[in-house]
Short mmCIF file of the N, C-alpha and C atoms (twelve columns), coordinates in Angstrom:
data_MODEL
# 
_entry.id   MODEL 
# 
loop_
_atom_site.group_PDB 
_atom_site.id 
_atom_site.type_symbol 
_atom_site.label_atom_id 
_atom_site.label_alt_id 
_atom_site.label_comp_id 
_atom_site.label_asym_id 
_atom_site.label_seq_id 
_atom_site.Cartn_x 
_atom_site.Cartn_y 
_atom_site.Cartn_z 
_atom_site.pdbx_PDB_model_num 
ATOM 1   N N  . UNK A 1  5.313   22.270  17.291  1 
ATOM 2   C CA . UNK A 1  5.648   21.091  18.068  1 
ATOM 3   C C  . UNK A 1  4.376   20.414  18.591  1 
ATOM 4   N N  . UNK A 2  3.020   21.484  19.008  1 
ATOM 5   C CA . UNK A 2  2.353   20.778  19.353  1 
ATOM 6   C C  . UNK A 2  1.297   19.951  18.250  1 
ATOM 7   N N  . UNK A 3  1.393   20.173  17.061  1 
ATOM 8   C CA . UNK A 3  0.927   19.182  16.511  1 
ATOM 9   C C  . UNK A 3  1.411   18.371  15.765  1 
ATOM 10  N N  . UNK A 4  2.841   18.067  16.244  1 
ATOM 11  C CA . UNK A 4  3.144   16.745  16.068  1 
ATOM 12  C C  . UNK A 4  3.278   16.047  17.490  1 
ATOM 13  N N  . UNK A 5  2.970   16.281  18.094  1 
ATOM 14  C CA . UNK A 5  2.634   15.713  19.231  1 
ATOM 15  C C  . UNK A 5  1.032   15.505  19.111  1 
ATOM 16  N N  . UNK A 6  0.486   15.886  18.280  1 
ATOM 17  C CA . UNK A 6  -0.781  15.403  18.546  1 
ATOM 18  C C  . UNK A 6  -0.851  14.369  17.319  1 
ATOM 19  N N  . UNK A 7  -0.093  14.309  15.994  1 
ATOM 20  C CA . UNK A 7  0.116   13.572  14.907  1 
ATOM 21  C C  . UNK A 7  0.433   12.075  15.266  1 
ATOM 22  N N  . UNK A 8  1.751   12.287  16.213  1 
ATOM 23  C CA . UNK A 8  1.547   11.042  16.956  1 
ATOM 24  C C  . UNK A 8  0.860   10.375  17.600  1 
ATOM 25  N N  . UNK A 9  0.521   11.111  18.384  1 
ATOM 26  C CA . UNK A 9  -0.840  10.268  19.193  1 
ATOM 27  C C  . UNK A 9  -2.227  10.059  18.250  1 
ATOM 28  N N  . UNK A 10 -2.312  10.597  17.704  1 
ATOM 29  C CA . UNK A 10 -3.004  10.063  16.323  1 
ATOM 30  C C  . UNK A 10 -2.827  8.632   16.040  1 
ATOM 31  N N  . UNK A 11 -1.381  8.988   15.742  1 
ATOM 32  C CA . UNK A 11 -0.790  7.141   14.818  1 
ATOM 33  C C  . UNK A 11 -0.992  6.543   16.160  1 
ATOM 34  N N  . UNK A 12 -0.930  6.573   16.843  1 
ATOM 35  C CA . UNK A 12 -0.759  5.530   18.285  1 
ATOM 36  C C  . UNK A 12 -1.976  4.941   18.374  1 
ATOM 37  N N  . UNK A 13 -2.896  5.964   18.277  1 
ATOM 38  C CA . UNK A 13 -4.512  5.728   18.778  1 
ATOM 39  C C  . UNK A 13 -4.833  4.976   17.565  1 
ATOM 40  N N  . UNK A 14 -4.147  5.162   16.230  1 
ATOM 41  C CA . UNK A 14 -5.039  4.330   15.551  1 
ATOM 42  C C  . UNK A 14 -4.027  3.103   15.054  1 
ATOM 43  N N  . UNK A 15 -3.121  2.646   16.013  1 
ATOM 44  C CA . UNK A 15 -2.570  1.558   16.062  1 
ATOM 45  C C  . UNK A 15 -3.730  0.715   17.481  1 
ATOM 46  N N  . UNK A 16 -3.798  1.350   18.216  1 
ATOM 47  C CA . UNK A 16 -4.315  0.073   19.282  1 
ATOM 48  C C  . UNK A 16 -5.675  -0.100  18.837  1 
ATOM 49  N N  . UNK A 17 -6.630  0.841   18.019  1 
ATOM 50  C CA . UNK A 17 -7.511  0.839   17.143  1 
ATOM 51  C C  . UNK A 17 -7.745  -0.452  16.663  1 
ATOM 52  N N  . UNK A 18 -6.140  -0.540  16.024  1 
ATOM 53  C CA . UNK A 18 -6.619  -1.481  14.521  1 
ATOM 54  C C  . UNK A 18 -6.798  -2.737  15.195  1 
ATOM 55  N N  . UNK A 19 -5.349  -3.222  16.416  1 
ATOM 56  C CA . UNK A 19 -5.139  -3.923  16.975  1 
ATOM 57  C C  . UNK A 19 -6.398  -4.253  17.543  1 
ATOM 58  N N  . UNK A 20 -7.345  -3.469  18.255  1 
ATOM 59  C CA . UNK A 20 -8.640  -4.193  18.867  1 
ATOM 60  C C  . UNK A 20 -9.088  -5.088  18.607  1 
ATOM 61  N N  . UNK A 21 -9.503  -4.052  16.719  1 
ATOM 62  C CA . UNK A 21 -10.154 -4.357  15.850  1 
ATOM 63  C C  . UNK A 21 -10.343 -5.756  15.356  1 
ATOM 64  N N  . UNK A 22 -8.566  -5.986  15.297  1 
ATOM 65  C CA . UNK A 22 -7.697  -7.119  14.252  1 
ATOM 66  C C  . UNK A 22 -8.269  -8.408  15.319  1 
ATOM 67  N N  . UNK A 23 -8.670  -8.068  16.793  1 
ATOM 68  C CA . UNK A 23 -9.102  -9.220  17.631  1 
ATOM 69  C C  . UNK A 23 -10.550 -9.899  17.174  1 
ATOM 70  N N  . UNK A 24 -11.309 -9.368  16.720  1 
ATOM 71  C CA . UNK A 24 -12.397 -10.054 16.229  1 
ATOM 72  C C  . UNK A 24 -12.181 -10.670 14.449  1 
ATOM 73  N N  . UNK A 25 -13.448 -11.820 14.348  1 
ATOM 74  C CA . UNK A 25 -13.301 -12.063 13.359  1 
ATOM 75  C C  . UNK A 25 -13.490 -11.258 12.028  1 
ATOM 76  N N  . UNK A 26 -14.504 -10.296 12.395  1 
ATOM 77  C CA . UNK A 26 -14.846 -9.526  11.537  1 
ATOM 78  C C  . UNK A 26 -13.492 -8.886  11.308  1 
ATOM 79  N N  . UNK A 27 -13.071 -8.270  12.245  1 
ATOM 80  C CA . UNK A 27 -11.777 -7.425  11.749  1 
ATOM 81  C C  . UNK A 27 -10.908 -8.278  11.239  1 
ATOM 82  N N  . UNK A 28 -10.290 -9.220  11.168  1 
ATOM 83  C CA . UNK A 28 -9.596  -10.030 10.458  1 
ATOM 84  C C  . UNK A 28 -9.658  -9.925  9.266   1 
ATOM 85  N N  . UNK A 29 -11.255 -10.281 8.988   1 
ATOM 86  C CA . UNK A 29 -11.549 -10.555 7.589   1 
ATOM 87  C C  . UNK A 29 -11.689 -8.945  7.179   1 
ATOM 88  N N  . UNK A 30 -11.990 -7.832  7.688   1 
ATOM 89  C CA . UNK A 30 -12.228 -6.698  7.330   1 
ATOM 90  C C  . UNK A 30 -10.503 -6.517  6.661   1 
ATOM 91  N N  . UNK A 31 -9.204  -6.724  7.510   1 
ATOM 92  C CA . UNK A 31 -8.048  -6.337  6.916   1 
ATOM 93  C C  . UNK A 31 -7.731  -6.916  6.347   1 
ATOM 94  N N  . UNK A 32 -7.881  -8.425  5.818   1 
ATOM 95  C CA . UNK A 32 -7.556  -9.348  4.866   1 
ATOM 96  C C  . UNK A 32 -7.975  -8.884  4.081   1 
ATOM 97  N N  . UNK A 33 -8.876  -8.210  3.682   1 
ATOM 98  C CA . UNK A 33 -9.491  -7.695  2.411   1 
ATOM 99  C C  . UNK A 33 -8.983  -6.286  2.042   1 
ATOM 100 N N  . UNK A 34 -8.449  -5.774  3.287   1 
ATOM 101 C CA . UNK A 34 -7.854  -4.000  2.788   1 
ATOM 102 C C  . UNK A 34 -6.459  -5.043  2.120   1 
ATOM 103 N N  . UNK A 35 -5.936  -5.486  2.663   1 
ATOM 104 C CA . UNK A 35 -4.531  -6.184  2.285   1 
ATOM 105 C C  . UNK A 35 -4.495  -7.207  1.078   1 
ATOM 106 N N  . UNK A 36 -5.257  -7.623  0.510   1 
ATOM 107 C CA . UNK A 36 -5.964  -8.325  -0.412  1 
ATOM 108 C C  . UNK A 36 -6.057  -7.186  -1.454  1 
ATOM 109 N N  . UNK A 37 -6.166  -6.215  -1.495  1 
ATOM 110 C CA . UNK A 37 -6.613  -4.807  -2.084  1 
ATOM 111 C C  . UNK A 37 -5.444  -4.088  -2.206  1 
ATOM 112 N N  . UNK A 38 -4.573  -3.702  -1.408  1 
ATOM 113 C CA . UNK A 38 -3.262  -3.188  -1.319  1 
ATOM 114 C C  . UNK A 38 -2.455  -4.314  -2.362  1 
ATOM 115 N N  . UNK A 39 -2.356  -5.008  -1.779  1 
ATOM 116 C CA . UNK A 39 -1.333  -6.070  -2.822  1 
ATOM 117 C C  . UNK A 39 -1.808  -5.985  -4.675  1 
ATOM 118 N N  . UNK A 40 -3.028  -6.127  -4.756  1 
ATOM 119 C CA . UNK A 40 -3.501  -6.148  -5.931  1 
ATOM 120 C C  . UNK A 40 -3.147  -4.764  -6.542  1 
ATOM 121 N N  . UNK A 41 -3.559  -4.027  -6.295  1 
ATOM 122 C CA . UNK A 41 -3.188  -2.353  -6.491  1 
ATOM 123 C C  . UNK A 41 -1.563  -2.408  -6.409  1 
ATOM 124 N N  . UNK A 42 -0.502  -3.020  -5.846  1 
ATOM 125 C CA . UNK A 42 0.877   -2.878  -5.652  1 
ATOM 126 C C  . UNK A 42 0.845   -3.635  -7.019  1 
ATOM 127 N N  . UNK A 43 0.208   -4.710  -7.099  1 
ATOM 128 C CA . UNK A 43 0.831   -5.518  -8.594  1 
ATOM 129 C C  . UNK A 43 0.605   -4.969  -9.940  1 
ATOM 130 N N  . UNK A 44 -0.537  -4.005  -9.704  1 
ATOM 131 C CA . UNK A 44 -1.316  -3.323  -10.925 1 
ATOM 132 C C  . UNK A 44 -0.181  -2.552  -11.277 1 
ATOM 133 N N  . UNK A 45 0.431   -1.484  -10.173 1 
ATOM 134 C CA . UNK A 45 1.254   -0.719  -10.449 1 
ATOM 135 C C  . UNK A 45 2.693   -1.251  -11.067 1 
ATOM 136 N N  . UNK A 46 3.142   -2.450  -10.225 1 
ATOM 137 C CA . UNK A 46 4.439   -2.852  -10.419 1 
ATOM 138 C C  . UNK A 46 4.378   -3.205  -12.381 1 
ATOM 139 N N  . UNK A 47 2.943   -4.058  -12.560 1 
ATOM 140 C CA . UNK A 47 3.086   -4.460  -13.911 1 
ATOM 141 C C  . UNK A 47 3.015   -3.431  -14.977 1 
ATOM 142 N N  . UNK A 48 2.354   -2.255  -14.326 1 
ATOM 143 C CA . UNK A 48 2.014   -0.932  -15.330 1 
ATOM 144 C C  . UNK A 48 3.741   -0.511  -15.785 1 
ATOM 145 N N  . UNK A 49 4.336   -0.445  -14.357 1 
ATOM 146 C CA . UNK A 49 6.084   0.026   -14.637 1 
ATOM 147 C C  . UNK A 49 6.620   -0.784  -15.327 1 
ATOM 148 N N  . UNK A 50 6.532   -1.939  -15.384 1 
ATOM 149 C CA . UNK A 50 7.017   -2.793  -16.038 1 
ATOM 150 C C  . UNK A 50 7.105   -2.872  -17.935 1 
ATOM 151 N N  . UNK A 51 5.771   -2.805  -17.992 1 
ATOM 152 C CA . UNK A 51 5.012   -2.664  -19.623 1 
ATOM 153 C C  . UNK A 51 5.420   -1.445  -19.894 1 
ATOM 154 N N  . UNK A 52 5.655   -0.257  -19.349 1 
ATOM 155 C CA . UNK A 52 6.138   0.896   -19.641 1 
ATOM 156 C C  . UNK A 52 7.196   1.046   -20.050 1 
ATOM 157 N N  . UNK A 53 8.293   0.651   -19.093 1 
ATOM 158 C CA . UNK A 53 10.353  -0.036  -19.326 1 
ATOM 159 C C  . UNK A 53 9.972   -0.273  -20.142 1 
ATOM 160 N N  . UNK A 54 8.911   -1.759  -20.766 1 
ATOM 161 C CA . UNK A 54 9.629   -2.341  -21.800 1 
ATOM 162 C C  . UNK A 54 9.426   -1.626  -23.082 1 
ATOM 163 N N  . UNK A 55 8.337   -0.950  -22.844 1 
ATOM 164 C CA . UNK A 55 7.768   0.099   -24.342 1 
ATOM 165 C C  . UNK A 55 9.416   1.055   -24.659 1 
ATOM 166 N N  . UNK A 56 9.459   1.572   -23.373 1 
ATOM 167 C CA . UNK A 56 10.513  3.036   -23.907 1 
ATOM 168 C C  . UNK A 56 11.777  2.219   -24.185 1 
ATOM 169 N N  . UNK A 57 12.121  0.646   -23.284 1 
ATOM 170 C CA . UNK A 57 13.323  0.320   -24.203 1 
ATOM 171 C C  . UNK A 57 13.384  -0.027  -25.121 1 
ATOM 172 N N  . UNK A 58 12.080  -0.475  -25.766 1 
ATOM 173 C CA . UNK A 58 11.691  -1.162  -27.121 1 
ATOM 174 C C  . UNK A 58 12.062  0.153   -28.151 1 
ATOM 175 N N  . UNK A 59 11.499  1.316   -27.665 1 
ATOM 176 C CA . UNK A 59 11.369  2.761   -28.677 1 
ATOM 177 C C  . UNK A 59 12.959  2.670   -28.548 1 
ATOM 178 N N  . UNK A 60 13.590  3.194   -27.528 1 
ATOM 179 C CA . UNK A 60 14.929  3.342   -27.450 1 
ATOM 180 C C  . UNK A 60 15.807  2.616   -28.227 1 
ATOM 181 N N  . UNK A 61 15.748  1.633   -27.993 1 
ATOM 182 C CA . UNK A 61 16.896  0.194   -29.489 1 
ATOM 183 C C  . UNK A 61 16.197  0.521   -30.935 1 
ATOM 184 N N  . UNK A 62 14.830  0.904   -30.931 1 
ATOM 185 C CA . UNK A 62 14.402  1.095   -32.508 1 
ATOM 186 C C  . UNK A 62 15.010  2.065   -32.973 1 
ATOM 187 N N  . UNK A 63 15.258  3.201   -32.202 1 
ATOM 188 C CA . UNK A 63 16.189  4.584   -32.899 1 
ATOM 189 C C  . UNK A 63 17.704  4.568   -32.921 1 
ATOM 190 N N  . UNK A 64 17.942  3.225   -32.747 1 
ATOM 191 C CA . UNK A 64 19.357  3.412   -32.717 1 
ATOM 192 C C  . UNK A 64 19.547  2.502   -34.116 1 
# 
């Protein structure tokens, strides 16, 4: 129990963290760019799943 009580306060501390952070310009532009980065990496993945579906349904209708 006690270390999720300390897990939390973890996440807490590094919520008012970010929040400080997110007050200057630098930090702005510092998370625009983690988030800029996240999204790109989300699309890489989404299109990888994508091209993949279409391969195995492509294989799949050829054997039938």
């Amino acid at each position: 129990m006690k270390s999720v009580l300390w897990f939390v306060a973890g996440i807490a501390a590094g919520f008012v963290v970010a929040h400080q952070v997110n007050q200057t310009v630098e930090g702005r532009k510092f998370f625009e760019s983690v988030d800029a980065k996240a999204r790109a990496f989300g699309q890489a993945i989404a299109e990888g799943y994508h091209e993949r579906d279409a391969e195995l349904r492509a294989a799949a209708h050829d054997e039938r």
